[in-house]
Amino acid sequence: MNPVFSLPALISSRFEAVVGVDPELRAATKPQFGHYQTNVAMRLAKQAGKPPREVAQEIVEKVDLAGITEPLEIAGPGFINIRVLTSVLAKVATDVLNDPNTGIEKVEHPQRVIVEYSSPNVAKQMHVGHLRSTIIGDCFTRVLTAIGEDVKRENHIGDWGRQFGMLVEQILDEGIDASKLSLAEAEALYKRANAHFKEDEQFAELSRERVVKLQHGDELTRRIWRQLIDVSKAGFNETYRRMGVLLDDGDVVGESFYNDDLPVIAEDLESRGLAKMDDGALVMFLPGFEAPAIIRNSAGGYGYFITDLATIRHRVQSGAQRIIYVVGSEQIFHFNQLFAAARLAGYLPDDVVAEHVPYGMVLGPDGKKFSTREGTAVTLNSLLDEAEEHAAPSIALAAIKYADLSNALQKDYAFDAERMSKTTGDTGPYLQYAHARVSGILRKADAEGFDRDAVTVAAEPEEQDLAIKLSRFGEVVDQVAETLQPHRLCTYLFELAQSLSVFYERCPVLKSEGEVRRSRLAMCQAVKQVLARGLDLLGIEAPERM
Ligand code: ARG
């Protein structure tokens, strides 16, 4: 038999061959019901107007599961109970154990997927919203890469706009060397520039002129603008390293990258009648959207919307088949309108998927809006600092990332560093601890020189439960890749870790003997590998010791 990583998929396909519909297998609720259950007979009986048990009988006689399950059983009003052969369960666990990709199957036809995430703004520190984008986007790139997609990360930093006029003007005014600024200093400068702009009309006028100079490529202005980008990127990179995420300089494609395309797009839309002049501005009216999209404002300037149109067009031209935007829920309207405009203009053909993955806010521990005592937005670094008051850096990071990924993304969540860092309950540190504990057991056995290359015994329900769970890993990863819901993987790993601790309680490992001992060690090894791989897909380290 070929490796059977996904037992439910295999069994479902055998049912489908007979009944023509998905049997919608469910995990059995009690060991005496076997491993899986289906109510497909009851569903079909209703349509056919026949007694459910009779339909179940017909199905049971026809479905070919020889060599995979025990004879199928009919229970109660017409459920079909499925008990997998012990030998198959052992084989499934062994297959996962020996598979270099831990049971994750690669897609047959890899797609080019662009995952846009993090996207902070120049001369501003990353705030909690960027924390979420960075963690979620990183998880997506890991999962999509694992299933074999051709993934490109893009960090769409905000490196263009009118604010650079006053930033550059303030730098010249103070006579400072922008290349020596830290990101925090650049942000402080931004605040001074803002205040200056508001209270000094002459400065404001110079700033506006500076914007024009920047746009026209004035050398000094461009040099200072570059310096601001460089010091900001250095600050972002420091945070990325601290967070253990995959992003680096090679992933940065900022807004300014698209500058030359903007007039081309405006002209294209206008000449095809897709955009028209309205009160001096060039706008696009889109069916279903009350407010028009601004293509060019009445002062002749280009903004956020057209920059995103240029971005999407460029991504499609570079071969993207799926484009994922990890940006907060406050931009849902923007992306809906953007995708509608891009489809209408033909920049986003029907066979290219564009998805905005919105996420909720990070709230304070009290469930209210998160801000510092001074009432300013909380920076990402200060959050990391706070979590590290409760745990070592790698554990603090696991706590944050897991808290971020383990709920439906659209939900707001409260940042409670103490609760998130606990090694009990549904937390990242609990999963790390489960991994460290199983590693410890394997280390002890290693010291005694035991091999562990195959699970051969799966007589106990706890062993069977682990094998069944192992067989689902690949499928869960697939689901996350498709639905972009990382909480499914979190729930899976949490349940696996719980099953592992029940297994320890009922099935002695180091204290057992002979084949049983070898087999249980192999089971431990397989679970360890899946835990480690699963945590890695969440961007969380799996420590050997804790
Ligand atoms: N820089 C923006 C912000 O901080 C996010 C950019 C989102 N991406 C996009 N393609 N519009 O809010």
XYZ file of C-alpha atoms and ligand atoms in Angstrom:
558
model
C 0.000 0.000 0.000
C 1.210 3.530 -0.789
C 1.712 5.898 2.143
C -1.691 6.805 3.534
C -1.170 10.192 5.061
C -4.751 11.147 4.891
C -6.879 8.343 6.140
C -10.165 10.275 6.172
C -9.624 11.334 2.553
C -8.942 7.746 1.530
C -12.009 6.381 3.292
C -14.201 9.205 2.021
C -13.173 8.519 -1.554
C -14.221 4.873 -1.228
C -17.640 5.947 0.037
C -17.989 8.560 -2.648
C -17.305 5.962 -5.343
C -20.502 4.213 -4.223
C -22.859 6.938 -3.026
C -21.694 9.816 -5.215
C -21.592 12.349 -2.375
C -19.120 13.291 0.353
C -19.856 11.036 3.362
C -18.765 13.886 5.667
C -16.836 11.665 8.041
C -16.829 12.678 11.674
C -14.476 11.475 14.357
C -16.335 8.877 16.448
C -17.458 10.238 19.782
C -16.614 7.072 21.736
C -14.037 4.317 21.161
C -16.801 1.687 20.953
C -18.155 3.432 17.824
C -14.841 2.874 16.041
C -12.790 5.748 14.667
C -15.112 7.534 12.276
C -18.820 7.821 11.717
C -20.983 8.924 8.807
C -24.672 9.779 8.556
C -24.692 9.633 4.765
C -27.234 6.774 4.752
C -29.678 8.883 6.745
C -29.263 11.790 4.372
C -29.769 9.634 1.283
C -32.704 7.743 2.814
C -34.555 10.986 3.329
C -34.206 11.890 -0.354
C -35.147 8.377 -1.529
C -37.944 7.980 1.017
C -36.524 4.648 2.197
C -35.762 3.383 5.712
C -32.282 4.643 6.694
C -31.026 1.325 8.010
C -31.918 -0.321 4.712
C -29.937 2.293 2.772
C -27.062 1.883 5.231
C -27.111 -1.859 4.610
C -26.871 -1.346 0.838
C -23.951 1.051 1.261
C -22.099 -1.203 3.675
C -22.326 -4.071 1.205
C -20.919 -2.029 -1.660
C -18.164 0.157 -0.171
C -14.779 -1.437 -0.694
C -12.622 -0.875 2.335
C -10.938 -4.269 2.411
C -7.513 -4.072 3.985
C -8.286 -0.667 5.500
C -11.097 -1.115 8.001
C -12.918 -3.803 9.936
C -16.303 -4.735 8.425
C -18.515 -1.630 8.607
C -21.195 -1.550 11.283
C -24.631 0.024 11.264
C -25.656 1.716 14.469
C -28.764 3.360 15.889
C -31.058 5.023 13.348
C -28.645 4.400 10.453
C -25.167 5.638 11.293
C -22.276 3.770 9.759
C -19.388 3.150 12.134
C -15.909 2.771 10.742
C -13.121 1.045 12.620
C -9.700 1.246 10.991
C -7.522 -1.880 11.120
C -4.880 -1.673 13.817
C -2.221 -2.571 11.267
C -3.302 0.361 9.084
C -3.179 2.760 12.024
C 0.361 1.597 12.772
C 1.303 2.039 9.149
C -0.157 5.537 8.992
C 1.882 6.633 11.999
C 4.995 5.021 10.489
C 4.435 6.757 7.158
C 4.202 10.153 8.826
C 7.276 9.317 10.890
C 9.391 8.527 7.831
C 8.075 11.160 5.464
C 10.474 14.086 4.975
C 7.445 16.372 4.593
C 5.689 14.890 7.700
C 2.645 13.823 5.720
C 2.053 17.135 3.990
C 1.374 16.476 0.330
C 2.726 18.835 -2.306
C 0.353 20.333 -4.851
C 0.576 18.888 -8.343
C 0.625 22.238 -10.121
C 2.341 24.881 -8.005
C 0.818 28.331 -8.301
C 2.610 31.622 -8.038
C 1.242 33.149 -4.842
C 2.114 36.614 -3.599
C 1.609 37.168 0.097
C 1.699 40.838 0.997
C 2.172 41.447 4.686
C 3.612 43.671 7.416
C 3.703 46.828 5.218
C 4.667 49.429 7.849
C 5.184 53.093 7.063
C 8.492 54.938 6.750
C 9.482 57.161 9.679
C 6.960 55.473 11.952
C 7.488 52.596 14.310
C 5.434 49.485 13.697
C 2.349 49.383 15.857
C 0.172 46.498 17.017
C -1.701 46.302 13.716
C 1.554 45.592 11.925
C 2.319 42.970 14.550
C -0.717 40.999 13.509
C -0.088 41.417 9.796
C 3.502 40.280 10.223
C 2.647 37.177 12.238
C -0.317 36.132 10.085
C 1.395 36.758 6.758
C 4.465 34.873 7.869
C 2.312 31.881 8.798
C 0.657 31.956 5.353
C 3.982 31.970 3.528
C 5.195 29.041 5.607
C 2.045 26.986 5.038
C 1.820 27.724 1.314
C 5.502 26.922 0.856
C 5.045 23.644 2.734
C 2.389 22.459 0.287
C 4.691 23.327 -2.597
C 3.296 26.628 -3.885
C 5.677 29.108 -5.500
C 5.437 31.812 -2.845
C 6.685 35.367 -3.031
C 6.600 37.579 0.046
C 6.040 41.295 -0.438
C 6.431 44.019 2.115
C 4.465 46.952 0.666
C 5.958 49.665 2.847
C 4.497 53.164 2.852
C 7.468 55.053 1.415
C 5.760 57.786 -0.585
C 3.354 60.632 0.015
C 3.001 64.260 0.935
C 4.356 63.720 4.471
C 7.856 63.479 2.998
C 7.718 67.168 2.115
C 7.597 68.248 5.740
C 9.927 65.475 6.880
C 12.672 66.554 4.509
C 12.029 70.232 5.226
C 12.280 69.617 8.976
C 15.567 67.757 8.520
C 17.004 70.658 6.533
C 15.609 73.128 9.048
C 17.278 71.356 11.978
C 20.424 70.630 9.971
C 20.504 66.966 10.976
C 22.004 64.007 9.155
C 19.055 61.742 8.352
C 21.290 58.740 7.751
C 22.224 58.743 11.450
C 18.657 58.600 12.760
C 17.204 55.599 14.505
C 13.626 54.702 13.618
C 12.403 56.040 16.968
C 14.237 59.314 16.284
C 12.742 59.484 12.797
C 9.327 59.095 14.340
C 10.034 61.867 16.847
C 11.136 64.039 13.940
C 7.873 63.262 12.167
C 5.970 64.576 15.187
C 8.042 67.762 15.318
C 7.526 68.265 11.575
C 3.783 67.843 11.994
C 3.591 70.407 14.771
C 5.838 72.781 12.859
C 3.628 72.417 9.777
C 0.549 73.337 11.750
C 1.915 76.403 13.499
C 4.206 77.937 10.856
C 2.617 78.885 7.535
C 5.997 79.636 5.967
C 7.247 76.152 6.887
C 4.037 74.673 5.540
C 4.580 76.443 2.225
C 8.191 75.214 2.041
C 6.974 71.696 2.795
C 4.477 71.828 -0.055
C 7.201 73.021 -2.406
C 9.388 70.217 -1.114
C 6.760 67.674 -2.167
C 6.977 69.008 -5.710
C 10.784 68.807 -5.593
C 10.562 65.226 -4.406
C 8.188 64.355 -7.226
C 10.433 66.001 -9.812
C 13.484 64.116 -8.638
C 15.419 66.970 -7.007
C 18.700 65.369 -5.992
C 19.076 66.589 -2.407
C 15.421 65.897 -1.636
C 15.606 62.419 -3.052
C 18.793 61.704 -1.113
C 17.221 62.615 2.221
C 14.056 60.702 1.311
C 16.225 57.608 0.603
C 18.008 58.031 3.911
C 14.690 58.071 5.746
C 13.687 54.849 3.996
C 16.990 53.207 4.823
C 16.929 54.033 8.522
C 13.312 52.914 8.703
C 14.068 49.605 7.003
C 16.921 49.034 9.445
C 14.449 49.556 12.293
C 11.885 47.227 10.723
C 14.555 44.569 10.190
C 15.533 44.719 13.827
C 11.949 43.965 14.785
C 11.661 41.208 12.160
C 14.766 39.540 13.543
C 13.422 39.824 17.034
C 10.148 38.255 15.885
C 11.860 35.462 13.960
C 9.927 36.174 10.759
C 11.058 35.446 7.231
C 10.891 39.016 5.858
C 14.062 40.737 4.731
C 15.200 43.603 2.487
C 14.680 41.517 -0.638
C 10.934 41.428 0.078
C 10.456 45.194 0.201
C 8.517 46.607 -2.743
C 7.248 49.920 -1.434
C 4.545 52.193 -2.751
C 7.101 54.405 -4.517
C 8.056 51.502 -6.778
C 4.855 52.134 -8.740
C 5.234 55.917 -9.222
C 5.999 55.759 -12.924
C 2.961 53.590 -13.584
C 0.458 55.989 -12.051
C 0.050 58.472 -14.932
C -0.076 55.527 -17.340
C -2.939 53.975 -15.431
C -4.834 57.250 -15.070
C -4.541 57.795 -18.815
C -5.561 54.215 -19.563
C -8.669 54.413 -17.378
C -9.674 57.805 -18.686
C -9.176 56.949 -22.356
C -11.309 53.845 -22.019
C -14.032 55.806 -20.297
C -13.645 53.858 -17.059
C -12.684 56.972 -15.093
C -14.137 60.431 -15.513
C -13.570 63.939 -14.305
C -15.732 64.928 -11.373
C -15.228 68.237 -9.587
C -11.679 68.486 -10.899
C -10.743 65.003 -9.790
C -10.458 61.874 -11.909
C -12.673 59.220 -10.338
C -14.092 55.794 -10.985
C -17.733 55.042 -10.228
C -18.178 51.370 -9.462
C -21.453 49.505 -9.319
C -22.346 48.675 -5.736
C -20.102 51.353 -4.214
C -21.583 54.593 -3.101
C -18.371 56.594 -2.930
C -16.321 56.832 -6.119
C -12.682 55.743 -6.081
C -10.236 58.630 -6.456
C -7.794 58.020 -9.270
C -6.233 61.515 -9.275
C -7.222 64.300 -6.916
C -8.120 67.820 -7.997
C -4.566 69.023 -7.278
C -3.292 66.467 -9.791
C -1.904 64.159 -7.094
C -2.006 60.394 -6.981
C -2.909 58.517 -3.806
C -3.457 55.194 -2.140
C -6.099 53.812 -4.485
C -4.309 54.213 -7.787
C -1.076 52.999 -6.209
C -2.857 49.782 -5.308
C -4.248 49.508 -8.833
C -0.721 49.784 -10.189
C 0.438 47.215 -7.647
C -2.165 44.653 -8.569
C -1.560 45.156 -12.276
C 2.168 44.693 -11.784
C 1.677 41.557 -9.698
C -0.568 39.999 -12.303
C 1.894 40.899 -15.062
C 4.651 39.210 -13.103
C 2.685 35.953 -13.166
C 0.830 35.928 -9.849
C -2.121 33.525 -9.794
C -3.182 34.204 -6.239
C -2.593 37.466 -4.370
C -3.119 37.641 -0.640
C -3.274 40.944 1.254
C -2.885 40.712 5.014
C -4.253 44.076 6.129
C -6.526 45.077 9.039
C -10.330 45.023 8.858
C -10.528 48.806 8.663
C -9.491 48.510 5.004
C -12.182 46.026 3.926
C -14.005 48.679 1.923
C -10.792 49.776 0.214
C -9.956 46.275 -0.949
C -13.480 45.449 -2.083
C -13.490 48.571 -4.179
C -9.957 47.975 -5.397
C -10.688 44.436 -6.584
C -13.883 45.594 -8.285
C -12.000 48.365 -10.096
C -9.122 46.074 -11.055
C -11.520 43.458 -12.460
C -13.417 46.072 -14.422
C -10.224 47.519 -15.881
C -8.947 44.056 -16.789
C -5.880 44.388 -14.554
C -7.132 41.457 -12.518
C -8.337 38.675 -14.833
C -10.967 36.199 -13.637
C -8.497 33.361 -13.216
C -6.366 35.305 -10.750
C -7.547 35.158 -7.157
C -7.174 38.284 -5.032
C -7.959 37.948 -1.334
C -7.948 40.503 1.406
C -7.445 38.728 4.729
C -8.677 41.193 7.332
C -7.905 40.813 10.991
C -9.265 42.351 14.152
C -7.631 44.673 16.648
C -5.324 43.888 19.509
C -6.979 45.224 22.649
C -5.532 45.934 26.056
C -5.826 43.261 28.781
C -9.012 45.029 29.928
C -10.608 44.477 26.526
C -10.509 48.185 25.711
C -8.596 50.004 23.017
C -4.891 49.441 23.479
C -2.823 52.541 24.155
C 0.045 53.617 26.367
C -0.448 55.569 29.561
C 0.228 58.710 27.539
C -2.599 57.707 25.229
C -0.387 57.014 22.219
C -0.461 53.851 20.101
C 1.469 50.923 21.542
C 4.573 50.017 19.564
C 5.319 46.482 18.617
C 8.616 46.486 20.461
C 6.986 47.504 23.720
C 4.583 44.565 23.389
C 7.478 42.182 22.931
C 9.152 43.747 25.964
C 6.045 43.201 28.016
C 5.713 39.547 27.038
C 9.366 39.025 27.889
C 8.647 40.128 31.437
C 6.719 36.882 31.791
C 8.904 34.437 29.880
C 12.179 33.885 28.007
C 12.234 35.486 24.513
C 11.439 32.351 22.509
C 8.546 31.495 24.824
C 7.254 35.059 24.911
C 7.233 35.055 21.140
C 5.394 31.733 21.040
C 2.846 33.206 23.438
C 2.204 36.228 21.221
C 2.155 34.401 17.915
C -0.148 31.663 19.161
C -2.553 34.152 20.735
C -2.610 35.961 17.420
C -3.256 32.888 15.283
C -5.460 30.697 17.448
C -8.684 32.714 17.126
C -10.680 33.515 14.036
C -8.591 36.302 12.503
C -11.438 38.812 12.278
C -11.954 38.762 16.030
C -10.325 41.378 18.210
C -8.244 39.847 20.956
C -7.025 41.079 24.319
C -3.287 41.191 24.849
C -2.899 39.531 28.219
C 0.802 38.710 28.451
C 0.433 36.725 31.641
C -2.310 34.409 30.394
C -0.738 33.960 26.957
C 2.587 32.914 28.493
C 1.191 30.136 30.690
C 2.399 26.615 29.914
C -1.078 25.239 30.590
C -4.214 25.704 28.540
C -4.562 26.594 24.883
C -1.304 28.567 24.568
C 1.868 28.559 22.488
C 4.073 27.758 25.491
C 1.886 24.713 26.258
C 2.643 23.326 22.799
C 6.330 24.120 23.226
C 6.249 22.334 26.542
C 4.582 19.267 24.982
C 7.360 19.203 22.416
C 10.094 19.579 25.042
C 8.579 16.834 27.162
C 8.411 14.294 24.354
C 11.943 15.284 23.329
C 13.088 14.522 26.874
C 11.616 11.034 26.751
C 13.278 10.327 23.435
C 16.604 11.617 24.767
C 16.450 9.169 27.636
C 15.734 6.303 25.274
C 18.504 7.463 22.955
C 20.979 7.282 25.785
C 20.072 3.622 26.106
C 20.455 3.080 22.369
C 16.950 2.235 21.139
C 15.924 2.430 17.535
C 12.526 3.774 16.615
C 11.786 3.543 12.939
C 8.317 2.034 12.923
C 5.082 2.044 14.860
C 4.071 -1.614 14.919
C 1.620 -1.795 17.796
C -1.555 0.262 18.106
C -3.711 -1.861 20.386
C -4.615 0.783 22.972
C -7.257 3.425 22.220
C -4.756 6.161 23.151
C -2.276 4.858 20.592
C -5.016 4.670 18.016
C -6.139 8.172 18.814
C -2.624 9.475 18.200
C -2.351 7.578 14.920
C -5.692 8.941 13.724
C -4.592 12.456 14.646
C -1.248 12.055 12.890
C -3.073 10.961 9.753
C -4.936 14.276 9.649
C -1.965 16.634 9.749
C -1.499 16.967 5.985
C -5.181 17.605 5.502
C -5.247 20.315 8.155
C -2.302 22.073 6.532
C -4.136 21.918 3.200
C -7.200 23.463 4.786
C -5.184 26.334 6.207
C -3.617 26.928 2.778
C -7.049 27.031 1.207
C -9.111 28.884 3.792
C -6.305 31.026 5.238
C -7.523 30.234 8.755
C -4.490 29.409 10.905
C -6.669 28.683 13.945
C -7.468 25.300 12.394
C -3.818 24.318 12.692
C -3.649 25.689 16.251
C -6.668 23.634 17.299
C -5.219 20.540 15.661
C -1.874 20.900 17.442
C -3.543 21.614 20.764
C -5.641 18.454 20.436
C -2.605 16.438 19.396
C -0.699 17.666 22.455
C -3.644 16.787 24.680
C -3.892 13.297 23.193
C -0.180 12.896 23.786
C -0.528 13.652 27.474
C -3.432 11.188 27.820
C -1.265 8.620 26.014
C 1.561 9.102 28.564
C -0.888 8.566 31.400
C -2.325 5.311 30.096
C 0.495 3.867 27.998
C 3.869 3.688 29.697
C 6.675 4.381 27.222
C 10.058 4.069 28.916
C 8.698 1.542 31.387
C 7.289 -0.796 28.740
C 9.334 -3.500 27.066
C 10.320 -5.075 23.800
C 8.271 -4.352 20.714
C 5.685 -2.293 22.587
C 8.408 -0.014 23.907
C 10.004 0.384 20.490
C 6.663 1.081 18.893
C 5.665 3.660 21.495
C 8.995 5.416 21.140
C 8.398 5.545 17.398
C 4.941 6.997 18.074
C 6.531 9.626 20.319
C 9.007 10.430 17.567
C 6.231 10.822 14.995
C 4.221 13.127 17.275
C 7.340 15.144 18.071
C 7.979 15.660 14.362
C 4.422 16.764 13.680
C 4.422 19.118 16.669
C 7.718 20.623 15.537
C 6.568 20.979 11.953
C 3.214 22.408 12.964
C 4.819 24.944 15.285
C 7.262 25.896 12.555
C 4.341 26.598 10.217
C 3.011 28.984 12.853
C 6.461 30.586 13.069
C 7.000 29.212 16.578
C 10.190 27.567 17.788
C 10.004 24.007 19.111
C 12.511 23.750 21.970
C 14.219 20.468 22.927
C 14.227 21.524 26.560
C 12.156 23.943 28.588
N 1.002 50.845 4.903
C -0.381 50.585 5.139
C -0.716 50.801 6.627
O 0.166 50.815 7.464
C -0.788 49.191 4.773
C -0.634 48.835 3.327
C -1.588 47.766 2.916
N -1.359 47.261 1.609
C -1.873 47.719 0.460
N -1.566 47.123 -0.638
N -2.672 48.758 0.461
O -1.896 50.943 6.953
